[in-house]
PDB file of C-alpha atoms in Angstrom:
ATOM      1  CA  UNK A   1     286.233 -12.463 119.267  1.00 51.00           C
ATOM      2  CA  UNK A   2     286.519  -9.807 116.603  1.00 53.00           C
ATOM      3  CA  UNK A   3     283.425 -11.137 114.969  1.00 54.00           C
ATOM      4  CA  UNK A   4     281.468 -10.874 118.179  1.00 49.00           C
ATOM      5  CA  UNK A   5     282.566  -7.274 118.645  1.00 52.00           C
ATOM      6  CA  UNK A   6     281.312  -6.369 115.151  1.00 54.00           C
ATOM      7  CA  UNK A   7     277.928  -7.927 115.877  1.00 53.00           C
ATOM      8  CA  UNK A   8     277.733  -6.082 119.219  1.00 48.00           C
ATOM      9  CA  UNK A   9     278.608  -2.772 117.589  1.00 51.00           C
ATOM     10  CA  UNK A  10     276.054  -3.278 114.865  1.00 55.00           C
ATOM     11  CA  UNK A  11     273.316  -4.092 117.388  1.00 57.00           C
ATOM     12  CA  UNK A  12     274.246  -1.060 119.462  1.00 62.00           C
ATOM     13  CA  UNK A  13     273.970   1.207 116.427  1.00 59.00           C
ATOM     14  CA  UNK A  14     270.579  -0.271 115.624  1.00 65.00           C
ATOM     15  CA  UNK A  15     269.388   0.343 119.193  1.00 59.00           C
ATOM     16  CA  UNK A  16     270.634   3.941 119.124  1.00 60.00           C
ATOM     17  CA  UNK A  17     268.984   4.529 115.748  1.00 54.00           C
ATOM     18  CA  UNK A  18     265.773   2.990 117.079  1.00 56.00           C
ATOM     19  CA  UNK A  19     265.801   5.223 120.158  1.00 59.00           C
ATOM     20  CA  UNK A  20     266.472   8.300 118.050  1.00 50.00           C
ATOM     21  CA  UNK A  21     263.551   7.423 115.814  1.00 49.00           C
ATOM     22  CA  UNK A  22     261.280   6.858 118.802  1.00 45.00           C
ATOM     23  CA  UNK A  23     262.340  10.195 120.258  1.00 52.00           C
ATOM     24  CA  UNK A  24     261.777  12.011 117.032  1.00 48.00           C
ATOM     25  CA  UNK A  25     258.374  10.462 116.522  1.00 46.00           C
ATOM     26  CA  UNK A  26     257.329  11.344 120.074  1.00 50.00           C
ATOM     27  CA  UNK A  27     258.431  14.974 119.712  1.00 46.00           C
ATOM     28  CA  UNK A  28     256.504  15.321 116.456  1.00 45.00           C
ATOM     29  CA  UNK A  29     253.359  13.964 118.058  1.00 44.00           C
ATOM     30  CA  UNK A  30     253.715  16.270 121.048  1.00 37.00           C
ATOM     31  CA  UNK A  31     254.161  19.310 118.838  1.00 36.00           C
ATOM     32  CA  UNK A  32     251.243  18.250 116.710  1.00 39.00           C
ATOM     33  CA  UNK A  33     249.061  17.722 119.786  1.00 38.00           C
ATOM     34  CA  UNK A  34     249.917  20.984 121.539  1.00 41.00           C
ATOM     35  CA  UNK A  35     249.881  23.345 118.538  1.00 48.00           C
ATOM     36  CA  UNK A  36     246.792  25.620 118.912  1.00 46.00           C
ATOM     37  CA  UNK A  37     244.270  25.389 116.147  1.00 45.00           C
ATOM     38  CA  UNK A  38     243.130  28.877 115.160  1.00 52.00           C
ATOM     39  CA  UNK A  39     239.347  29.441 115.592  1.00 54.00           C
ATOM     40  CA  UNK A  40     237.474  30.375 112.448  1.00 55.00           C
ATOM     41  CA  UNK A  41     236.604  34.063 112.271  1.00 56.00           C
ATOM     42  CA  UNK A  42     233.058  34.849 113.475  1.00 56.00           C
ATOM     43  CA  UNK A  43     230.498  35.144 110.779  1.00 57.00           C
ATOM     44  CA  UNK A  44     229.020  38.673 110.933  1.00 56.00           C
ATOM     45  CA  UNK A  45     225.256  38.861 111.438  1.00 57.00           C
ATOM     46  CA  UNK A  46     223.473  39.978 108.303  1.00 56.00           C
ATOM     47  CA  UNK A  47     222.405  43.616 108.436  1.00 57.00           C
ATOM     48  CA  UNK A  48     218.679  43.935 107.615  1.00 53.00           C
ATOM     49  CA  UNK A  49     218.053  46.126 104.592  1.00 54.00           C
ATOM     50  CA  UNK A  50     216.580  49.538 105.368  1.00 54.00           C
ATOM     51  CA  UNK A  51     212.803  49.640 105.190  1.00 51.00           C
ATOM     52  CA  UNK A  52     211.560  51.195 102.011  1.00 54.00           C
ATOM     53  CA  UNK A  53     207.851  51.119 103.007  1.00 52.00           C
ATOM     54  CA  UNK A  54     206.836  54.498 104.464  1.00 53.00           C
ATOM     55  CA  UNK A  55     204.788  54.575 107.638  1.00 53.00           C
ATOM     56  CA  UNK A  56     201.092  54.909 106.876  1.00 52.00           C
ATOM     57  CA  UNK A  57     199.818  58.477 107.138  1.00 55.00           C
ATOM     58  CA  UNK A  58     196.683  58.741 109.305  1.00 53.00           C
ATOM     59  CA  UNK A  59     193.651  59.577 107.253  1.00 52.00           C
ATOM     60  CA  UNK A  60     192.301  63.073 107.947  1.00 51.00           C
ATOM     61  CA  UNK A  61     189.091  63.292 109.906  1.00 49.00           C
ATOM     62  CA  UNK A  62     186.104  63.595 107.593  1.00 47.00           C
ATOM     63  CA  UNK A  63     184.729  67.086 107.238  1.00 47.00           C
ATOM     64  CA  UNK A  64     181.057  67.145 108.157  1.00 44.00           C
ATOM     65  CA  UNK A  65     178.884  68.259 105.313  1.00 44.00           C
ATOM     66  CA  UNK A  66     176.223  70.902 105.652  1.00 42.00           C
ATOM     67  CA  UNK A  67     173.150  69.860 107.552  1.00 40.00           C
ATOM     68  CA  UNK A  68     170.258  69.680 105.166  1.00 45.00           C
ATOM     69  CA  UNK A  69     166.602  70.110 105.978  1.00 55.00           C
ATOM     70  CA  UNK A  70     164.880  66.723 105.824  1.00 58.00           C
ATOM     71  CA  UNK A  71     162.547  66.535 102.837  1.00 65.00           C
ATOM     72  CA  UNK A  72     158.866  67.070 103.501  1.00 67.00           C
ATOM     73  CA  UNK A  73     156.960  63.885 102.925  1.00 70.00           C
ATOM     74  CA  UNK A  74     153.572  65.212 103.993  1.00 83.00           C
ATOM     75  CA  UNK A  75     151.517  67.760 102.102  1.00 92.00           C
ATOM     76  CA  UNK A  76     150.305  70.620 104.269  1.00 95.00           C
ATOM     77  CA  UNK A  77     146.619  70.615 104.984  1.00 94.00           C
ATOM     78  CA  UNK A  78     144.513  72.746 107.310  1.00 95.00           C
ATOM     79  CA  UNK A  79     143.111  69.983 109.517  1.00 95.00           C
ATOM     80  CA  UNK A  80     144.278  70.900 113.008  1.00 96.00           C
ATOM     81  CA  UNK A  81     146.709  67.953 113.156  1.00 96.00           C
ATOM     82  CA  UNK A  82     150.506  68.384 113.237  1.00 96.00           C
ATOM     83  CA  UNK A  83     151.821  65.479 111.176  1.00 95.00           C
ATOM     84  CA  UNK A  84     155.369  64.134 110.932  1.00 92.00           C
ATOM     85  CA  UNK A  85     157.380  66.070 108.295  1.00 93.00           C
ATOM     86  CA  UNK A  86     154.481  68.352 107.511  1.00 96.00           C
ATOM     87  CA  UNK A  87     156.611  71.327 108.584  1.00 97.00           C
ATOM     88  CA  UNK A  88     160.210  72.352 107.915  1.00 93.00           C
ATOM     89  CA  UNK A  89     160.968  73.721 111.373  1.00 95.00           C
ATOM     90  CA  UNK A  90     159.692  74.052 114.910  1.00 96.00           C
ATOM     91  CA  UNK A  91     160.580  75.682 118.215  1.00 97.00           C
ATOM     92  CA  UNK A  92     159.374  74.695 121.648  1.00 97.00           C
ATOM     93  CA  UNK A  93     158.820  77.151 124.489  1.00 97.00           C
ATOM     94  CA  UNK A  94     157.688  75.133 127.486  1.00 96.00           C
ATOM     95  CA  UNK A  95     154.037  74.191 126.960  1.00 97.00           C
ATOM     96  CA  UNK A  96     153.901  76.037 123.646  1.00 98.00           C
ATOM     97  CA  UNK A  97     155.271  74.792 120.302  1.00 98.00           C
ATOM     98  CA  UNK A  98     155.240  76.549 116.942  1.00 98.00           C
ATOM     99  CA  UNK A  99     155.799  74.780 113.603  1.00 98.00           C
ATOM    100  CA  UNK A 100     156.303  76.351 110.179  1.00 97.00           C
ATOM    101  CA  UNK A 101     157.031  75.788 106.514  1.00 97.00           C
ATOM    102  CA  UNK A 102     157.063  78.158 103.555  1.00 96.00           C
ATOM    103  CA  UNK A 103     157.338  78.334  99.805  1.00 94.00           C
ATOM    104  CA  UNK A 104     157.939  81.257  97.487  1.00 92.00           C
ATOM    105  CA  UNK A 105     154.558  82.816  98.271  1.00 96.00           C
ATOM    106  CA  UNK A 106     153.023  81.464 101.477  1.00 97.00           C
ATOM    107  CA  UNK A 107     153.796  80.627 105.089  1.00 97.00           C
ATOM    108  CA  UNK A 108     152.076  77.718 106.833  1.00 98.00           C
ATOM    109  CA  UNK A 109     151.976  77.739 110.644  1.00 98.00           C
ATOM    110  CA  UNK A 110     150.938  75.230 113.282  1.00 98.00           C
ATOM    111  CA  UNK A 111     150.608  76.298 116.946  1.00 98.00           C
ATOM    112  CA  UNK A 112     150.064  73.922 119.861  1.00 98.00           C
ATOM    113  CA  UNK A 113     149.743  74.796 123.552  1.00 98.00           C
ATOM    114  CA  UNK A 114     148.711  73.036 126.735  1.00 98.00           C
ATOM    115  CA  UNK A 115     145.396  74.801 127.146  1.00 97.00           C
ATOM    116  CA  UNK A 116     141.695  74.511 126.402  1.00 96.00           C
ATOM    117  CA  UNK A 117     141.627  78.221 125.533  1.00 97.00           C
ATOM    118  CA  UNK A 118     143.177  80.421 122.864  1.00 97.00           C
ATOM    119  CA  UNK A 119     146.591  80.075 121.175  1.00 98.00           C
ATOM    120  CA  UNK A 120     148.416  82.937 119.427  1.00 97.00           C
ATOM    121  CA  UNK A 121     151.549  84.142 117.680  1.00 96.00           C
ATOM    122  CA  UNK A 122     152.610  87.577 116.482  1.00 96.00           C
ATOM    123  CA  UNK A 123     155.256  88.890 114.086  1.00 93.00           C
ATOM    124  CA  UNK A 124     157.054  91.410 116.255  1.00 82.00           C
ATOM    125  CA  UNK A 125     159.141  94.144 114.600  1.00 72.00           C
ATOM    126  CA  UNK A 126     158.792  96.796 117.298  1.00 70.00           C
ATOM    127  CA  UNK A 127     158.873  97.254 121.073  1.00 71.00           C
ATOM    128  CA  UNK A 128     156.819  94.885 123.231  1.00 81.00           C
ATOM    129  CA  UNK A 129     153.436  94.407 121.518  1.00 88.00           C
ATOM    130  CA  UNK A 130     153.342  97.651 119.549  1.00 89.00           C
ATOM    131  CA  UNK A 131     152.924  97.116 115.788  1.00 90.00           C
ATOM    132  CA  UNK A 132     152.777  93.345 116.266  1.00 94.00           C
ATOM    133  CA  UNK A 133     150.885  91.436 113.573  1.00 95.00           C
ATOM    134  CA  UNK A 134     148.859  88.849 115.517  1.00 96.00           C
ATOM    135  CA  UNK A 135     147.002  85.627 114.770  1.00 97.00           C
ATOM    136  CA  UNK A 136     144.728  84.259 117.517  1.00 97.00           C
ATOM    137  CA  UNK A 137     142.749  81.026 117.392  1.00 97.00           C
ATOM    138  CA  UNK A 138     140.666  78.723 119.556  1.00 98.00           C
ATOM    139  CA  UNK A 139     138.260  75.799 119.282  1.00 98.00           C
ATOM    140  CA  UNK A 140     134.844  76.169 120.899  1.00 96.00           C
ATOM    141  CA  UNK A 141     132.119  73.520 120.722  1.00 93.00           C
ATOM    142  CA  UNK A 142     133.960  71.831 117.856  1.00 93.00           C
ATOM    143  CA  UNK A 143     134.163  75.055 115.815  1.00 96.00           C
ATOM    144  CA  UNK A 144     137.498  76.741 115.078  1.00 98.00           C
ATOM    145  CA  UNK A 145     137.852  80.520 115.031  1.00 97.00           C
ATOM    146  CA  UNK A 146     140.995  82.353 113.840  1.00 98.00           C
ATOM    147  CA  UNK A 147     141.537  86.132 113.896  1.00 97.00           C
ATOM    148  CA  UNK A 148     143.931  88.447 112.028  1.00 97.00           C
ATOM    149  CA  UNK A 149     144.748  91.242 114.540  1.00 97.00           C
ATOM    150  CA  UNK A 150     147.116  94.187 114.946  1.00 96.00           C
ATOM    151  CA  UNK A 151     148.401  95.721 118.190  1.00 93.00           C
ATOM    152  CA  UNK A 152     148.386  99.518 118.265  1.00 91.00           C
ATOM    153  CA  UNK A 153     150.195  99.899 121.609  1.00 85.00           C
ATOM    154  CA  UNK A 154     152.818  98.300 123.858  1.00 84.00           C
ATOM    155  CA  UNK A 155     150.096  96.466 125.780  1.00 83.00           C
ATOM    156  CA  UNK A 156     147.344  96.546 123.168  1.00 80.00           C
ATOM    157  CA  UNK A 157     144.661  96.955 122.214  1.00 86.00           C
ATOM    158  CA  UNK A 158     144.825  94.565 119.268  1.00 90.00           C
ATOM    159  CA  UNK A 159     141.674  94.905 117.163  1.00 94.00           C
ATOM    160  CA  UNK A 160     141.046  92.940 113.952  1.00 95.00           C
ATOM    161  CA  UNK A 161     142.751  94.347 110.859  1.00 96.00           C
ATOM    162  CA  UNK A 162     139.328  94.891 109.294  1.00 96.00           C
ATOM    163  CA  UNK A 163     138.378  97.339 112.065  1.00 96.00           C
ATOM    164  CA  UNK A 164     141.505  99.400 111.254  1.00 96.00           C
ATOM    165  CA  UNK A 165     140.752  99.548 107.553  1.00 96.00           C
ATOM    166  CA  UNK A 166     142.831  96.514 106.625  1.00 97.00           C
ATOM    167  CA  UNK A 167     141.866  93.041 105.447  1.00 97.00           C
ATOM    168  CA  UNK A 168     141.595  89.578 106.906  1.00 97.00           C
ATOM    169  CA  UNK A 169     144.470  87.711 105.224  1.00 97.00           C
ATOM    170  CA  UNK A 170     144.129  84.273 106.837  1.00 98.00           C
ATOM    171  CA  UNK A 171     143.551  82.122 103.748  1.00 98.00           C
ATOM    172  CA  UNK A 172     143.012  78.697 105.357  1.00 98.00           C
ATOM    173  CA  UNK A 173     142.777  77.517 108.942  1.00 98.00           C
ATOM    174  CA  UNK A 174     141.662  74.651 111.181  1.00 98.00           C
ATOM    175  CA  UNK A 175     141.985  73.603 114.797  1.00 98.00           C
ATOM    176  CA  UNK A 176     141.550  70.770 117.270  1.00 97.00           C
ATOM    177  CA  UNK A 177     141.477  70.066 121.005  1.00 97.00           C
ATOM    178  CA  UNK A 178     142.935  66.795 122.251  1.00 94.00           C
ATOM    179  CA  UNK A 179     144.128  65.601 125.683  1.00 94.00           C
ATOM    180  CA  UNK A 180     144.353  69.102 127.120  1.00 95.00           C
ATOM    181  CA  UNK A 181     146.134  70.667 124.114  1.00 97.00           C
ATOM    182  CA  UNK A 182     144.791  73.123 121.536  1.00 98.00           C
ATOM    183  CA  UNK A 183     146.226  73.139 118.008  1.00 98.00           C
ATOM    184  CA  UNK A 184     145.658  75.872 115.430  1.00 98.00           C
ATOM    185  CA  UNK A 185     146.930  75.731 111.830  1.00 98.00           C
ATOM    186  CA  UNK A 186     146.736  78.572 109.299  1.00 98.00           C
ATOM    187  CA  UNK A 187     148.059  79.798 105.959  1.00 98.00           C
ATOM    188  CA  UNK A 188     148.757  83.346 104.761  1.00 97.00           C
ATOM    189  CA  UNK A 189     150.937  85.126 102.237  1.00 97.00           C
ATOM    190  CA  UNK A 190     154.531  85.996 103.136  1.00 97.00           C
ATOM    191  CA  UNK A 191     153.772  89.523 101.904  1.00 96.00           C
ATOM    192  CA  UNK A 192     150.035  90.156 101.930  1.00 96.00           C
ATOM    193  CA  UNK A 193     150.111  93.822 100.916  1.00 94.00           C
ATOM    194  CA  UNK A 194     147.970  94.774 103.932  1.00 96.00           C
ATOM    195  CA  UNK A 195     149.570  97.588 105.943  1.00 95.00           C
ATOM    196  CA  UNK A 196     148.559  95.750 109.139  1.00 95.00           C
ATOM    197  CA  UNK A 197     150.357  92.539 108.153  1.00 96.00           C
ATOM    198  CA  UNK A 198     154.094  92.476 108.776  1.00 95.00           C
ATOM    199  CA  UNK A 199     156.005  90.810 105.903  1.00 94.00           C
ATOM    200  CA  UNK A 200     158.021  87.637 106.444  1.00 95.00           C
ATOM    201  CA  UNK A 201     161.437  87.195 104.848  1.00 92.00           C
ATOM    202  CA  UNK A 202     164.111  84.558 104.456  1.00 93.00           C
ATOM    203  CA  UNK A 203     166.167  84.194 107.620  1.00 94.00           C
ATOM    204  CA  UNK A 204     165.179  84.981 111.207  1.00 94.00           C
ATOM    205  CA  UNK A 205     161.771  86.497 111.978  1.00 95.00           C
ATOM    206  CA  UNK A 206     161.031  87.586 115.550  1.00 95.00           C
ATOM    207  CA  UNK A 207     157.771  86.504 117.136  1.00 96.00           C
ATOM    208  CA  UNK A 208     155.753  86.747 120.337  1.00 95.00           C
ATOM    209  CA  UNK A 209     154.045  83.529 121.414  1.00 96.00           C
ATOM    210  CA  UNK A 210     151.228  83.264 123.956  1.00 96.00           C
ATOM    211  CA  UNK A 211     148.209  81.256 125.065  1.00 97.00           C
ATOM    212  CA  UNK A 212     145.253  81.793 127.385  1.00 97.00           C
ATOM    213  CA  UNK A 213     142.972  79.667 129.546  1.00 96.00           C
ATOM    214  CA  UNK A 214     139.593  80.321 127.893  1.00 95.00           C
ATOM    215  CA  UNK A 215     138.063  80.891 124.447  1.00 95.00           C
ATOM    216  CA  UNK A 216     138.035  84.656 124.812  1.00 90.00           C
ATOM    217  CA  UNK A 217     140.583  86.997 123.198  1.00 85.00           C
ATOM    218  CA  UNK A 218     140.035  89.659 125.852  1.00 85.00           C
ATOM    219  CA  UNK A 219     141.194  87.288 128.603  1.00 87.00           C
ATOM    220  CA  UNK A 220     144.802  87.717 129.765  1.00 89.00           C
ATOM    221  CA  UNK A 221     147.361  85.152 128.672  1.00 90.00           C
ATOM    222  CA  UNK A 222     148.455  82.226 130.850  1.00 93.00           C
ATOM    223  CA  UNK A 223     152.003  82.459 129.498  1.00 95.00           C
ATOM    224  CA  UNK A 224     153.845  84.405 126.816  1.00 94.00           C
ATOM    225  CA  UNK A 225     157.372  84.967 125.549  1.00 94.00           C
ATOM    226  CA  UNK A 226     159.628  85.905 122.657  1.00 93.00           C
ATOM    227  CA  UNK A 227     160.950  83.537 120.008  1.00 95.00           C
ATOM    228  CA  UNK A 228     161.889  83.187 116.353  1.00 95.00           C
ATOM    229  CA  UNK A 229     160.979  81.322 113.214  1.00 95.00           C
ATOM    230  CA  UNK A 230     163.673  80.769 110.580  1.00 95.00           C
ATOM    231  CA  UNK A 231     162.567  80.625 106.959  1.00 93.00           C
TER     232      UNK A 231
END
């Protein structure tokens, strides 16, 4: 009987020890399962380095250079034909156009108007027509006539320089009539020395332009006006 009790007690102790072990193992697992796992700290986003490239500076607008006179590619000739680049400058006044070029000694002029009559220009330093140095020209029966005149009054008369004691200073001239237009070209000195020729100078020179319907200088103009030529 005593032996049986010892065996029973030993078995009971084993059972209790077994239960304690089971309990302890279960508690450890529960603690291990429920313990929060700390999240890793967030990785900060990399800060981009500051830009070291400066913004492009807009290029300044180009400064226009001085406008130059196109080179003359045509030699002047008294032939009654206005050729491309034969003259340095020109001005148009309705049905009348004047062209010019100059060098250190001479002026070369081409006048064209919508007429079958005379064409004229005058260097005008005074009031109206008074003291105007005039050049008239026309083409009649294929022949060109050009006159060096001077106006003695506001409305004329304008006799030839030679009748006033001066000289005819038109050195070369020619003319043509084509498709209803008359063209007169002439050459004279910038400063002729004749008291009835007004000198031309660098810069702006005032003129009177005009044209008439017939080949007669005494016939009144069809149209006239004031203008300039710039040497």
